[in-house]
Amino acid sequence: MNLDFSQIVPYIPFMLKGIWVTLKFVFFSISVGFALGILIALCKITKVRFLKWLADAYTSIFRGTPLILQLMIIYYAVPQLFDYDISAFLSAILAFGLNSAAYVSEIIRAGILAVDRGQVEAAQALGVPYPKMMLHIILPQAFKNILPALMNEFITLTKESAIVSVIGYLDIMRRAQIVGSRIFHNFEPLLFAGVIYWVMVFLLTQIGKYMERRLRQSD
Amino acid sequence: MIKVEQLTKKFGDNTVLKGISTTIKQGEVVAIIGPSGSGKSTFLRCLNLLEQPTTGDIWIQSKKITNPKINKLSMRENIGMVFQHFHLFPHMTVLDNVTYAPQKVKGIKKEEAEKNAMELLEQVGLTEKAKAYPNKLSGGQKQRVAIARALAMNPEIMLFDEPTSALDPEMVKEVLDVMKDLAKSGMTMVVVTHEMNFAKEVADQILFLDDGKLVEKGNPTQFFKEPKTERAKDFLDKIL
Ligand SMILES: Nc1ncnc2c1ncn2[C@@H]1O[C@H](COP(=O)(O)OP(=O)(O)OP(=O)(O)O)[C@@H](O)[C@H]1O
Ligand SMILES: [Mg+2]
């Protein structure tokens, strides 16, 4: 055992900066995943066969292949195909957002189907148009039920975001590796990165619990 | 006025309504009775196209709603419906339940919708519950809110599908009383019910359905005293 945490002290600001860098793309990824997830979930429950097929195919592809592969395809293959030099930041948002959408859509689909059919009928009987019915009546009830599952998905995304280090994006993980190679010690910076991830996940969990409590008020 | 002509409804191979024709006049209260599975709910739900009729035609206030080009949504604004299991929106307060559709469907301003809603809540005796969520209400209270919610759209016709069947016995009366008041006010009402006393007292016309057919119709005094058909007799013998 030769642990020496004093060595990483000069690098702490450098590593802490990774929090912001990680949160930034995680935030956008979650937003993309959430918005797209709702859209795909709605496609899954329509009567339009083609949309349903498309949504199922999408889910199957993004859940059936490794995330790291999706990330590398977007980062390395897009420039080759489209002559567009995609940034690591944009690649990360796309890969994580598109991937997350597949999982989120499944969660939301299940949530919508779990809402009592009578709610749809009550809305229809009042003459409420489909978009308003979904937005004001069905989705709010669906979200209440699936909030724990959704939070779980977002927490997983936050943790797995460490994969972006493979395309050189300067997130917490990548910064830990860089510090490790500078000071020729890996354990200390990696442990420090671990603590940062744990704190982030802990805070997210608390936010999730708080939101759940708020939503349970009408129970 | 509601006019139904040769209405049939199939679910797959199962023919649930087998050619029903009848007319319901403005301001009339019609009670639909019959054994379980005879097609009462299906018939009622065809009247606001919650079920799409397989064949036959329905006219509501001289508009043919079985015309495929009909705008279902605007047609439904004119027809209120009350369900056995209330189907209140659980994430909205009582007041929001009642003001939602007038605001979002008819575009009525919030203040006006709320003023109107409070009047309706007064009518059903629930002003003090305006800010409560549905889960804080008893079954009878929920059903009265559901009635207020439907009335808030200012419909010309009200449909009720066994509005008291899910209620504890002591709450049946409060809901029936509200319905009686509504009947007195001249509302056209179609009520699927097992409450024979209500049918006797309030209905102008009884429709007796059995096995998807309109077996007998008539005024309540005559129907309950001397039903014309064997099947109606059997049915009344069993339940009375
Ligand atoms: N959505 C549906 N899909 C398939 N079959 C249905 C559907 N709705 C009703 N049915 C069938 O149609 C028949 C009539 O049902 P309906 O609900 O209209 O009867 P009811 O007279 O209202 O009975 P109850 O008194 O039990 O409410 C039943 O055999 C029922 O199983
Ligand atoms: Mg029924």
XYZ file of C-alpha atoms and ligand atoms in Angstrom:
491
model
C 0.000 0.000 0.000
C 1.346 3.326 -0.951
C -1.529 5.737 -1.157
C -0.717 9.398 -1.406
C -3.698 11.625 -1.839
C -1.642 14.798 -1.482
C -0.412 14.253 -5.006
C -3.807 14.804 -6.580
C -4.487 18.005 -4.682
C -3.130 20.304 -7.434
C -5.342 18.468 -9.908
C -8.546 18.722 -7.914
C -9.843 21.855 -9.695
C -9.073 20.171 -13.020
C -11.069 17.105 -12.007
C -13.933 19.046 -10.473
C -14.319 20.890 -13.728
C -15.240 17.513 -15.167
C -18.452 17.589 -13.149
C -19.726 20.500 -15.182
C -18.525 18.923 -18.430
C -20.239 15.654 -17.598
C -23.431 17.275 -16.360
C -23.653 19.431 -19.458
C -23.831 16.569 -21.908
C -25.815 14.346 -19.535
C -28.402 17.106 -19.264
C -28.751 17.406 -23.019
C -28.739 13.628 -23.468
C -31.521 13.189 -20.941
C -33.528 15.943 -22.618
C -33.099 14.396 -26.058
C -33.821 10.929 -24.688
C -36.903 12.102 -22.850
C -38.467 14.102 -25.694
C -37.677 11.470 -28.298
C -38.747 8.729 -25.878
C -42.222 10.260 -25.557
C -42.512 10.550 -29.314
C -41.441 6.944 -29.871
C -43.759 5.740 -27.102
C -46.684 7.508 -28.815
C -45.715 5.795 -32.088
C -45.746 2.450 -30.296
C -49.320 2.865 -29.132
C -50.827 4.257 -32.347
C -52.918 2.212 -34.705
C -50.682 3.289 -37.594
C -48.796 0.103 -38.384
C -45.862 1.752 -40.083
C -45.114 4.060 -37.156
C -45.380 1.167 -34.765
C -42.975 -0.888 -36.830
C -40.538 2.010 -37.077
C -40.633 2.605 -33.320
C -40.109 -1.081 -32.557
C -37.234 -1.320 -35.016
C -35.620 1.737 -33.454
C -35.886 0.298 -29.970
C -34.600 -3.066 -31.065
C -31.507 -1.579 -32.714
C -30.542 0.775 -29.908
C -31.124 -1.772 -27.174
C -29.576 -4.602 -29.143
C -26.131 -3.089 -29.699
C -23.500 -1.804 -27.250
C -23.690 1.864 -26.372
C -19.949 2.207 -26.812
C -20.326 0.990 -30.385
C -23.101 3.508 -31.072
C -20.921 6.247 -29.646
C -17.924 5.302 -31.764
C -20.007 4.958 -34.905
C -21.395 8.452 -34.433
C -18.039 9.995 -33.576
C -15.815 8.239 -36.084
C -18.190 7.259 -38.889
C -20.174 10.466 -39.326
C -17.147 12.472 -40.566
C -16.348 9.658 -43.005
C -19.889 9.583 -44.394
C -20.973 13.199 -44.377
C -17.786 15.182 -44.509
C -18.834 16.842 -41.256
C -16.375 16.965 -38.409
C -18.661 16.137 -35.512
C -17.516 17.289 -32.086
C -17.094 14.902 -29.174
C -19.740 16.875 -27.301
C -22.371 16.529 -30.025
C -21.509 12.858 -30.595
C -21.953 12.190 -26.910
C -25.334 13.907 -26.769
C -26.516 12.053 -29.843
C -25.303 8.628 -28.789
C -26.582 8.850 -25.222
C -29.764 10.682 -26.186
C -30.721 8.284 -28.980
C -29.832 5.276 -26.857
C -31.714 6.534 -23.837
C -34.783 7.297 -25.977
C -35.101 3.589 -26.745
C -35.232 2.686 -23.055
C -37.348 5.680 -22.062
C -39.899 4.911 -24.777
C -40.419 1.431 -23.358
C -40.924 2.814 -19.867
C -43.375 5.467 -21.076
C -45.271 3.016 -23.256
C -45.821 0.760 -20.274
C -46.818 3.783 -18.192
C -49.407 4.929 -20.715
C -50.888 1.456 -21.049
C -51.182 1.231 -17.262
C -53.444 4.285 -17.117
C -57.050 3.204 -16.678
C -58.837 2.952 -20.021
C -61.737 4.838 -18.421
C -59.618 8.000 -18.404
C -59.435 7.941 -22.185
C -63.168 7.358 -22.422
C -63.994 10.144 -19.976
C -61.834 12.533 -22.001
C -63.345 11.391 -25.284
C -66.858 11.727 -23.924
C -66.054 15.347 -23.059
C -64.865 15.978 -26.601
C -61.203 16.450 -25.634
C -58.943 16.188 -28.701
C -56.204 13.528 -28.687
C -53.153 15.791 -28.196
C -54.723 17.573 -25.227
C -55.942 14.322 -23.757
C -52.417 12.888 -23.934
C -50.743 16.029 -22.625
C -53.121 16.922 -19.796
C -54.729 13.674 -18.765
C -52.887 10.521 -19.787
C -49.201 11.498 -19.641
C -49.351 13.188 -16.202
C -50.864 10.032 -14.742
C -48.432 7.814 -16.610
C -45.462 9.828 -15.340
C -46.544 9.537 -11.784
C -46.395 5.762 -12.036
C -43.170 5.532 -13.973
C -41.186 8.241 -12.242
C -39.052 5.764 -10.279
C -38.242 3.833 -13.451
C -37.445 7.042 -15.320
C -35.196 8.333 -12.546
C -33.441 5.007 -12.579
C -32.840 5.334 -16.305
C -31.426 8.845 -15.856
C -29.174 7.685 -13.051
C -27.894 4.842 -15.179
C -27.231 7.309 -17.963
C -25.289 9.561 -15.600
C -23.107 6.680 -14.479
C -22.623 5.157 -17.900
C -21.735 8.593 -19.244
C -18.181 7.677 -18.234
C -18.006 5.766 -21.510
C -17.551 9.041 -23.416
C -13.979 9.081 -22.244
C -13.209 6.717 -25.137
C -13.768 9.463 -27.684
C -11.578 11.846 -25.739
C -14.372 13.974 -24.284
C -12.971 15.630 -21.168
C -15.488 14.328 -18.659
C -14.784 13.285 -15.065
C -13.575 9.851 -16.091
C -11.227 11.107 -18.776
C -9.802 13.681 -16.408
C -9.127 11.010 -13.805
C -7.203 8.996 -16.387
C -5.185 12.043 -17.412
C -4.278 12.860 -13.828
C -3.374 9.225 -13.280
C -0.872 9.288 -16.112
C 0.596 12.570 -14.923
C 1.304 11.464 -11.366
C 1.968 7.807 -12.224
C -0.656 6.773 -9.690
C -4.066 5.611 -10.808
C -5.810 4.624 -7.634
C -6.153 8.078 -6.079
C -7.632 9.945 -9.050
C -9.926 7.031 -9.916
C -11.144 6.829 -6.350
C -11.746 10.553 -6.363
C -13.723 10.236 -9.617
C -15.708 7.442 -7.990
C -16.640 9.701 -5.098
C -17.766 12.426 -7.506
C -19.990 9.986 -9.421
C -21.427 8.618 -6.219
C -22.302 12.097 -4.937
C -23.931 12.992 -8.258
C -26.017 9.829 -8.254
C -26.923 10.367 -4.606
C -28.178 13.879 -5.358
C -30.132 12.683 -8.384
C -31.746 9.990 -6.255
C -32.779 12.586 -3.692
C -34.259 14.814 -6.392
C -36.179 11.803 -7.685
C -37.553 11.011 -4.252
C -38.561 14.619 -3.740
C -40.405 14.715 -7.065
C -42.142 11.447 -6.243
C -43.376 12.856 -2.967
C -44.666 15.965 -4.714
C -46.547 13.870 -7.260
C -48.021 11.589 -4.618
C -49.904 14.510 -3.107
C -53.094 13.633 -4.944
C -53.032 10.044 -3.613
C -84.084 14.273 -30.180
C -82.358 10.945 -30.680
C -83.371 8.609 -33.452
C -81.842 5.147 -33.811
C -82.506 3.005 -36.858
C -81.590 -0.653 -37.292
C -78.495 -0.284 -35.129
C -76.214 -3.316 -35.022
C -72.865 -3.750 -33.348
C -70.450 -6.631 -33.696
C -67.328 -7.322 -31.681
C -65.503 -9.695 -34.012
C -67.986 -12.503 -34.623
C -70.053 -11.633 -31.589
C -73.172 -9.688 -32.553
C -74.026 -7.657 -29.479
C -76.730 -5.367 -30.867
C -79.116 -6.954 -33.331
C -81.001 -4.204 -35.109
C -82.308 -1.707 -32.591
C -84.666 1.092 -33.614
C -86.150 3.672 -31.297
C -86.805 7.361 -30.839
C -86.136 9.480 -27.793
C -87.817 12.861 -27.644
C -86.432 16.139 -26.372
C -86.644 16.312 -22.578
C -87.527 12.660 -22.233
C -85.985 10.423 -19.577
C -85.403 6.913 -20.840
C -84.391 4.004 -18.630
C -82.648 1.091 -20.294
C -82.964 -2.157 -18.399
C -82.164 -5.762 -19.144
C -80.032 -8.702 -18.072
C -76.250 -8.525 -17.824
C -74.590 -8.825 -21.217
C -77.739 -7.857 -23.112
C -75.959 -4.912 -24.746
C -77.206 -1.980 -22.634
C -73.814 -0.334 -22.239
C -72.902 -0.972 -25.852
C -76.133 0.673 -26.984
C -75.505 3.691 -24.790
C -71.906 3.989 -25.947
C -73.004 3.956 -29.568
C -75.012 7.118 -28.912
C -71.837 9.173 -28.442
C -69.720 6.965 -30.686
C -67.517 5.595 -27.921
C -68.400 2.457 -29.849
C -68.616 2.685 -33.612
C -71.872 1.093 -34.823
C -71.381 -1.733 -37.311
C -74.495 -0.915 -39.338
C -77.556 1.268 -38.890
C -77.962 4.980 -38.331
C -78.229 7.356 -35.409
C -79.462 10.938 -35.554
C -78.869 13.373 -32.719
C -80.839 16.621 -33.033
C -81.373 15.804 -36.726
C -77.644 15.387 -37.313
C -76.704 11.962 -38.638
C -73.787 10.983 -36.415
C -73.227 7.689 -38.198
C -72.113 9.712 -41.193
C -68.383 8.889 -41.446
C -67.593 12.558 -42.060
C -69.063 13.669 -38.730
C -66.759 15.489 -36.321
C -66.944 13.136 -33.345
C -65.397 15.595 -30.930
C -67.800 18.452 -31.517
C -70.685 15.983 -31.552
C -69.640 14.757 -28.103
C -69.522 18.256 -26.628
C -73.278 18.156 -26.850
C -73.674 14.811 -25.070
C -72.579 14.354 -21.484
C -71.717 10.905 -20.171
C -71.546 9.526 -16.648
C -69.832 6.193 -16.046
C -70.322 3.485 -13.491
C -66.805 3.994 -12.154
C -66.841 7.810 -12.332
C -63.510 8.151 -14.170
C -62.684 11.460 -12.561
C -59.230 12.762 -13.425
C -57.321 11.777 -10.270
C -54.503 14.293 -10.693
C -56.867 17.268 -10.781
C -58.896 18.861 -8.010
C -62.673 18.669 -8.126
C -62.815 22.199 -9.501
C -60.217 21.425 -12.181
C -62.120 18.288 -13.145
C -65.197 20.395 -13.782
C -63.465 23.329 -15.501
C -61.025 21.345 -17.641
C -63.191 20.566 -20.654
C -64.992 23.914 -20.862
C -61.598 25.614 -20.918
C -59.664 23.253 -23.144
C -62.431 22.156 -25.474
C -64.669 25.192 -25.672
C -62.044 27.825 -24.931
C -64.018 29.387 -22.091
C -62.003 31.741 -19.858
C -60.834 30.383 -16.535
C -62.836 32.789 -14.335
C -66.016 32.125 -16.219
C -65.457 28.356 -16.208
C -64.841 28.435 -12.453
C -67.883 30.544 -11.766
C -69.987 28.146 -13.795
C -68.340 25.152 -12.082
C -69.096 26.517 -8.618
C -72.735 26.867 -9.569
C -72.789 23.261 -10.750
C -71.032 22.077 -7.605
C -73.664 23.879 -5.625
C -76.327 22.137 -7.656
C -74.840 18.736 -6.710
C -74.136 19.895 -3.141
C -70.349 19.813 -3.184
C -69.093 23.401 -3.114
C -66.973 22.710 -0.045
C -65.051 19.987 -1.926
C -63.955 22.217 -4.799
C -60.280 22.128 -3.813
C -60.206 18.453 -2.826
C -58.684 15.703 -4.933
C -61.016 12.890 -6.033
C -59.344 10.312 -3.782
C -60.595 12.284 -0.788
C -64.230 11.835 -1.845
C -66.735 9.084 -1.180
C -68.201 7.183 -4.119
C -71.401 9.175 -4.042
C -69.477 12.434 -3.990
C -67.303 11.283 -6.871
C -70.316 10.465 -8.951
C -71.899 13.835 -8.238
C -68.676 15.529 -9.342
C -68.730 13.395 -12.484
C -72.249 14.634 -13.179
C -71.168 18.244 -12.626
C -68.192 17.672 -14.928
C -70.460 16.436 -17.700
C -72.963 19.266 -17.156
C -70.199 21.853 -17.362
C -70.106 21.328 -21.114
C -73.714 22.418 -21.216
C -74.922 19.319 -23.060
C -78.398 18.821 -24.451
C -78.344 15.102 -23.717
C -76.961 13.158 -20.763
C -76.047 9.471 -20.863
C -75.700 7.462 -17.641
C -74.260 3.950 -17.540
C -75.276 2.377 -14.225
C -74.334 5.507 -12.286
C -75.149 3.971 -8.886
C -73.981 0.379 -9.354
C -70.529 0.947 -7.898
C -71.840 2.798 -4.845
C -72.429 1.679 -1.299
C -76.185 1.483 -0.696
C -76.286 4.535 1.555
C -74.869 6.714 -1.220
C -77.242 5.698 -3.963
C -79.903 8.176 -2.944
C -77.732 11.292 -3.087
C -76.829 10.499 -6.689
C -80.348 9.583 -7.715
C -81.626 12.820 -6.159
C -79.271 14.832 -8.321
C -80.459 12.894 -11.350
C -84.083 13.483 -10.439
C -83.489 17.230 -10.248
C -81.818 17.062 -13.615
C -84.775 15.201 -15.070
C -87.145 17.830 -13.690
C -85.097 20.583 -15.293
C -85.993 19.108 -18.674
C -82.722 17.411 -19.574
C -82.926 14.609 -22.120
C -81.537 11.601 -20.266
C -80.733 8.042 -21.245
C -80.019 5.956 -18.160
C -78.870 2.359 -17.999
C -79.904 1.280 -14.538
C -80.741 -1.507 -12.149
C -82.643 0.905 -9.912
C -86.177 -0.109 -10.764
C -87.695 2.425 -8.398
C -85.852 5.203 -10.135
C -87.025 3.879 -13.507
C -90.608 3.687 -12.277
C -90.606 7.118 -10.730
C -88.574 9.211 -13.116
C -88.550 7.584 -16.549
C -90.959 8.518 -19.292
C -90.048 5.471 -21.271
C -88.538 2.056 -20.536
C -86.417 0.204 -23.050
C -86.003 -3.460 -22.206
C -83.040 -5.073 -23.932
C -82.366 -8.766 -24.058
C -79.729 -10.549 -26.087
C -79.009 -7.487 -28.205
C -82.620 -6.878 -29.129
C -85.054 -4.218 -28.036
C -87.618 -6.677 -26.756
C -90.067 -4.239 -25.280
C -90.589 -0.549 -24.826
C -93.308 1.384 -23.127
C -94.214 3.705 -20.306
C -93.085 2.568 -16.873
C -96.505 2.117 -15.250
C -97.598 -0.266 -17.920
C -94.228 -1.974 -18.260
C -93.829 -2.773 -14.592
C -97.469 -3.712 -14.043
C -98.101 -5.853 -17.059
C -95.118 -6.452 -19.308
C -96.163 -7.637 -22.739
C -93.375 -10.141 -23.333
C -92.425 -13.348 -21.532
C -88.813 -12.274 -21.346
C -89.606 -8.997 -19.650
C -91.845 -10.886 -17.213
C -89.058 -13.347 -16.401
C -86.605 -10.537 -15.923
C -88.883 -8.570 -13.614
C -89.749 -11.694 -11.630
C -86.068 -12.332 -11.015
C -85.166 -8.859 -9.822
C -88.225 -7.620 -8.000
N -65.061 -3.921 -26.216
C -65.645 -5.136 -26.311
N -65.049 -6.127 -26.995
C -65.628 -7.338 -27.117
N -66.807 -7.672 -26.586
C -67.469 -6.734 -25.891
C -66.923 -5.419 -25.717
N -67.801 -4.694 -24.981
C -68.829 -5.512 -24.720
N -68.646 -6.736 -25.239
C -69.570 -7.857 -25.184
O -70.823 -7.406 -25.599
C -71.855 -7.984 -24.830
C -72.725 -6.900 -24.279
O -71.996 -6.123 -23.387
P -72.570 -4.848 -22.643
O -71.472 -4.325 -21.796
O -73.158 -3.925 -23.630
O -73.697 -5.481 -21.754
P -74.562 -4.838 -20.589
O -75.977 -5.078 -20.936
O -74.123 -3.437 -20.372
O -74.178 -5.737 -19.353
P -73.958 -5.335 -17.805
O -75.325 -5.232 -17.194
O -73.206 -6.487 -17.263
O -73.203 -4.062 -17.769
C -71.192 -8.826 -23.767
O -71.240 -10.181 -24.178
C -69.772 -8.346 -23.761
O -68.905 -9.393 -23.454
Mg -73.087 -2.412 -18.842
